[in-house]
């Protein structure tokens, strides 16, 4: 059992599953999240503002971050942006208060792995965290050999993606989504299938999550190579497929 000592302010008792950083200025929500995560065997460190959250993420190297968007000072999206900028791809799950915050998460291509909208069930949040951590552990695909679709090459073992030779930095969720689609080029996956296989939870979570992540992957592939953007094709009324781009 991995034991973390409580030498840093606010780090809770020993855990077997690793430390989750929760950045939330509403104390009642933070306490509730902490309670559920602790019960489930995670250590929890709580920060109540963005600057403190960013510093804690860098200092404590948590296994995952739960970031409220509306924070005093630096907001949650900025915290995430700065982490990604410094090459830190720790899984991030946003807490959003309103639909327009969801749009910001989506529109800014922040590299979030998931989000939940308030009011949320703490159980649901814990399930999402577990799902993200399952996906990011990378064990099931580690032994697989690299594969290509069109100009996009994906190496499951090293978890790296190249588009026309240019490396593309994807979040772990984005990587898993692309890897899943590229496993069987030309096969059409429904949004529900992708939710189940990539996110590891059932379709009640909402299929928009899939669309959001597909848009992010396309954007990043497109930035690397204009030919790469269209490797993920939308099949209207059905879902998505990874396919050769017709010249
Ligand atoms: Ca808040």
Short mmCIF file of C-alpha atoms and ligand atoms in Angstrom, two decimals:
data_model
loop_
_atom_site.label_atom_id
_atom_site.label_comp_id
_atom_site.label_asym_id
_atom_site.label_seq_id
_atom_site.Cartn_x
_atom_site.Cartn_y
_atom_site.Cartn_z
CA UNK A 1 0.00 0.00 0.00
CA UNK A 2 1.30 3.42 -0.97
CA UNK A 3 1.32 5.69 1.99
CA UNK A 4 1.44 9.45 1.70
CA UNK A 5 2.43 11.27 4.82
CA UNK A 6 0.40 14.25 5.84
CA UNK A 7 3.37 16.57 5.94
CA UNK A 8 1.92 18.96 3.40
CA UNK A 9 -0.99 21.03 4.62
CA UNK A 10 -4.33 19.46 3.84
CA UNK A 11 -3.13 16.17 2.41
CA UNK A 12 -5.36 13.56 3.89
CA UNK A 13 -4.56 10.15 5.28
CA UNK A 14 -3.00 7.18 3.59
CA UNK A 15 -4.42 5.91 0.36
CA UNK A 16 -3.93 3.02 -1.97
CA UNK A 17 -5.27 4.70 -5.07
CA UNK A 18 -3.26 7.88 -5.14
CA UNK A 19 -3.92 11.52 -4.48
CA UNK A 20 -6.68 13.51 -6.15
CA UNK A 21 -6.43 17.30 -6.16
CA UNK A 22 -9.77 19.04 -5.73
CA UNK A 23 -9.88 22.77 -6.51
CA UNK A 24 -13.25 24.14 -5.44
CA UNK A 25 -14.07 27.35 -3.59
CA UNK A 26 -17.42 26.16 -2.27
CA UNK A 27 -16.40 24.43 0.91
CA UNK A 28 -19.53 22.26 1.15
CA UNK A 29 -18.95 20.83 -2.32
CA UNK A 30 -15.25 20.31 -1.67
CA UNK A 31 -16.03 18.49 1.59
CA UNK A 32 -18.59 16.24 -0.08
CA UNK A 33 -16.22 15.33 -2.91
CA UNK A 34 -13.47 14.70 -0.40
CA UNK A 35 -15.71 12.46 1.68
CA UNK A 36 -16.66 10.26 -1.26
CA UNK A 37 -13.16 10.05 -2.68
CA UNK A 38 -11.66 9.25 0.71
CA UNK A 39 -14.22 6.50 1.25
CA UNK A 40 -13.17 5.05 -2.05
CA UNK A 41 -9.53 4.89 -1.06
CA UNK A 42 -8.18 8.07 -2.62
CA UNK A 43 -6.15 10.68 -0.84
CA UNK A 44 -7.58 14.16 -1.30
CA UNK A 45 -5.98 17.56 -1.22
CA UNK A 46 -8.31 20.56 -1.42
CA UNK A 47 -7.43 24.03 -2.67
CA UNK A 48 -9.94 26.85 -2.81
CA UNK A 49 -8.49 29.14 -5.46
CA UNK A 50 -6.84 28.81 -8.85
CA UNK A 51 -3.32 29.91 -7.95
CA UNK A 52 -3.24 27.53 -4.99
CA UNK A 53 -4.61 24.76 -7.21
CA UNK A 54 -1.94 25.25 -9.84
CA UNK A 55 0.82 25.30 -7.24
CA UNK A 56 -0.56 22.16 -5.57
CA UNK A 57 -0.82 20.32 -8.90
CA UNK A 58 2.84 21.03 -9.55
CA UNK A 59 3.98 20.26 -6.03
CA UNK A 60 1.92 17.16 -5.23
CA UNK A 61 1.75 15.45 -8.65
CA UNK A 62 -1.78 14.09 -8.09
CA UNK A 63 -3.15 11.17 -10.13
CA UNK A 64 -6.08 13.38 -11.20
CA UNK A 65 -7.38 16.94 -10.76
CA UNK A 66 -10.98 17.97 -10.18
CA UNK A 67 -11.19 21.62 -11.18
CA UNK A 68 -14.12 23.91 -10.55
CA UNK A 69 -14.34 26.48 -13.34
CA UNK A 70 -15.60 29.44 -11.32
CA UNK A 71 -12.74 30.09 -8.88
CA UNK A 72 -11.49 33.28 -7.26
CA UNK A 73 -8.54 34.79 -9.08
CA UNK A 74 -7.38 32.38 -11.76
CA UNK A 75 -10.33 30.31 -12.97
CA UNK A 76 -10.27 26.55 -13.52
CA UNK A 77 -9.85 26.75 -17.28
CA UNK A 78 -6.74 28.89 -16.83
CA UNK A 79 -5.31 26.44 -14.31
CA UNK A 80 -5.78 23.62 -16.82
CA UNK A 81 -4.34 25.68 -19.67
CA UNK A 82 -1.21 26.44 -17.68
CA UNK A 83 -0.76 22.81 -16.67
CA UNK A 84 -1.01 21.69 -20.29
CA UNK A 85 1.32 24.46 -21.39
CA UNK A 86 3.97 23.15 -19.05
CA UNK A 87 3.56 19.63 -20.45
CA UNK A 88 1.53 18.32 -17.51
CA UNK A 89 -1.12 15.92 -18.83
CA UNK A 90 -2.52 14.81 -15.47
CA UNK A 91 -6.18 13.88 -16.08
CA UNK A 92 -8.49 16.86 -15.43
CA UNK A 93 -12.19 16.68 -14.72
CA UNK A 94 -14.00 20.02 -14.68
CA UNK A 95 -16.90 20.95 -12.46
CA UNK A 96 -19.14 23.30 -14.41
CA UNK A 97 -22.02 25.33 -13.04
CA UNK A 98 -23.80 26.24 -16.24
CA UNK A 99 -24.14 25.16 -19.84
CA UNK A 100 -22.17 28.17 -21.03
CA UNK A 101 -19.24 26.95 -18.95
CA UNK A 102 -19.48 23.62 -20.75
CA UNK A 103 -19.23 25.57 -23.99
CA UNK A 104 -16.07 27.25 -22.72
CA UNK A 105 -14.49 23.93 -21.81
CA UNK A 106 -15.39 22.65 -25.24
CA UNK A 107 -14.50 25.77 -27.21
CA UNK A 108 -11.14 26.40 -25.65
CA UNK A 109 -9.83 22.90 -26.35
CA UNK A 110 -8.30 22.88 -22.93
CA UNK A 111 -7.37 19.28 -22.81
CA UNK A 112 -9.92 18.31 -20.19
CA UNK A 113 -10.60 14.62 -19.86
CA UNK A 114 -14.18 14.95 -18.71
CA UNK A 115 -16.59 17.31 -17.01
CA UNK A 116 -19.62 17.11 -14.73
CA UNK A 117 -22.29 19.77 -14.46
CA UNK A 118 -23.46 21.00 -11.06
CA UNK A 119 -25.50 19.86 -9.27
CA UNK A 120 -23.79 16.48 -9.67
CA UNK A 121 -23.91 13.26 -7.74
CA UNK A 122 -20.65 12.64 -5.86
CA UNK A 123 -20.95 8.98 -6.81
CA UNK A 124 -21.07 9.95 -10.46
CA UNK A 125 -17.97 12.11 -10.06
CA UNK A 126 -16.10 9.26 -8.37
CA UNK A 127 -17.17 6.93 -11.19
CA UNK A 128 -15.83 9.41 -13.74
CA UNK A 129 -12.52 9.73 -11.94
CA UNK A 130 -12.15 5.97 -11.81
CA UNK A 131 -13.02 5.68 -15.48
CA UNK A 132 -10.44 8.31 -16.41
CA UNK A 133 -7.78 6.60 -14.33
CA UNK A 134 -8.63 3.21 -15.83
CA UNK A 135 -8.22 4.65 -19.28
CA UNK A 136 -5.02 6.47 -18.50
CA UNK A 137 -3.32 3.48 -16.93
CA UNK A 138 -2.80 2.33 -20.51
CA UNK A 139 -2.23 -1.30 -19.63
CA UNK A 140 -4.56 -2.99 -22.14
CA UNK A 141 -3.07 -1.35 -25.22
CA UNK A 142 0.54 -1.18 -24.08
CA UNK A 143 1.60 -4.27 -25.98
CA UNK A 144 -0.01 -3.35 -29.28
CA UNK A 145 2.01 -2.30 -32.26
CA UNK A 146 1.77 1.10 -33.97
CA UNK A 147 -0.90 1.58 -36.61
CA UNK A 148 -1.65 4.12 -39.31
CA UNK A 149 -4.73 5.52 -40.96
CA UNK A 150 -3.93 7.92 -43.77
CA UNK A 151 -1.28 10.35 -42.55
CA UNK A 152 -1.99 9.59 -38.87
CA UNK A 153 0.21 7.15 -37.00
CA UNK A 154 -0.58 6.01 -33.47
CA UNK A 155 1.77 4.13 -31.19
CA UNK A 156 -0.24 2.55 -28.34
CA UNK A 157 2.81 1.42 -26.41
CA UNK A 158 4.42 4.84 -26.27
CA UNK A 159 1.05 6.63 -26.38
CA UNK A 160 2.19 8.94 -29.13
CA UNK A 161 0.46 10.22 -32.23
CA UNK A 162 1.98 11.73 -35.35
CA UNK A 163 0.21 13.45 -38.22
CA UNK A 164 2.30 13.60 -41.36
CA UNK A 165 5.37 13.17 -39.18
CA UNK A 166 4.44 15.95 -36.74
CA UNK A 167 3.84 14.89 -33.14
CA UNK A 168 0.35 15.67 -31.84
CA UNK A 169 -0.10 16.21 -28.08
CA UNK A 170 -3.38 14.60 -27.03
CA UNK A 171 -4.93 14.21 -23.60
CA UNK A 172 -5.25 10.65 -22.42
CA UNK A 173 -8.95 10.61 -23.26
CA UNK A 174 -8.35 12.04 -26.71
CA UNK A 175 -5.65 9.45 -27.28
CA UNK A 176 -7.91 6.58 -26.21
CA UNK A 177 -10.72 7.81 -28.43
CA UNK A 178 -8.46 8.01 -31.47
CA UNK A 179 -6.85 4.66 -30.63
CA UNK A 180 -10.28 3.05 -30.40
CA UNK A 181 -11.38 4.44 -33.76
CA UNK A 182 -8.08 3.50 -35.40
CA UNK A 183 -8.23 -0.05 -34.11
CA UNK A 184 -10.60 -0.92 -36.90
CA UNK A 185 -10.34 1.60 -39.72
CA UNK A 186 -13.57 2.01 -41.63
CA UNK A 187 -15.71 0.50 -38.89
CA UNK A 188 -18.40 2.95 -37.76
CA UNK A 189 -18.71 3.36 -33.98
CA UNK A 190 -21.85 4.84 -32.44
CA UNK A 191 -21.47 7.51 -29.78
CA UNK A 192 -22.91 5.12 -27.21
CA UNK A 193 -20.36 2.46 -28.14
CA UNK A 194 -17.55 4.97 -27.81
CA UNK A 195 -18.84 6.17 -24.43
CA UNK A 196 -18.93 2.60 -23.19
CA UNK A 197 -15.54 1.57 -24.56
CA UNK A 198 -13.49 4.72 -24.17
CA UNK A 199 -15.06 6.44 -21.18
CA UNK A 200 -16.09 3.24 -19.45
CA UNK A 201 -19.52 4.35 -18.42
CA UNK A 202 -22.95 4.01 -19.90
CA UNK A 203 -24.64 6.32 -22.34
CA UNK A 204 -26.58 8.25 -19.69
CA UNK A 205 -23.54 10.48 -19.40
CA UNK A 206 -24.57 12.14 -22.63
CA UNK A 207 -23.22 11.65 -26.11
CA UNK A 208 -22.14 15.26 -26.39
CA UNK A 209 -18.99 14.31 -24.53
CA UNK A 210 -18.02 12.20 -27.53
CA UNK A 211 -18.67 15.01 -30.00
CA UNK A 212 -16.64 17.40 -27.91
CA UNK A 213 -13.63 15.13 -27.79
CA UNK A 214 -13.85 14.26 -31.49
CA UNK A 215 -13.82 18.00 -32.24
CA UNK A 216 -10.74 18.43 -30.06
CA UNK A 217 -8.87 15.55 -31.67
CA UNK A 218 -9.75 16.81 -35.15
CA UNK A 219 -8.57 20.30 -34.24
CA UNK A 220 -5.23 19.05 -32.99
CA UNK A 221 -4.69 16.70 -35.92
CA UNK A 222 -5.65 19.52 -38.26
CA UNK A 223 -3.14 21.87 -36.64
CA UNK A 224 -0.41 19.32 -37.30
CA UNK A 225 -1.44 18.47 -40.85
CA UNK A 226 -4.41 19.64 -42.91
CA UNK A 227 -4.71 16.11 -44.31
CA UNK A 228 -5.07 14.64 -40.83
CA UNK A 229 -8.18 16.53 -39.74
CA UNK A 230 -10.49 14.42 -41.93
CA UNK A 231 -9.17 11.07 -40.76
CA UNK A 232 -12.08 10.94 -38.28
CA UNK A 233 -15.19 11.01 -40.41
CA UNK A 234 -18.70 11.77 -39.11
CA UNK A 235 -21.29 9.28 -40.26
CA UNK A 236 -24.48 11.26 -40.06
CA UNK A 237 -27.04 9.85 -37.69
CA UNK A 238 -24.72 7.01 -36.63
CA UNK A 239 -21.37 8.03 -35.20
CA UNK A 240 -17.73 8.19 -36.20
CA UNK A 241 -15.17 6.22 -38.13
CA UNK A 242 -11.45 6.56 -38.75
CA UNK A 243 -10.82 6.17 -42.44
CA UNK A 244 -8.40 6.88 -45.25
CA UNK A 245 -9.00 10.32 -46.69
CA UNK A 246 -9.91 10.12 -50.36
CA UNK A 247 -7.59 12.33 -52.39
CA1 LIG B 1 -17.01 28.05 -7.76
#
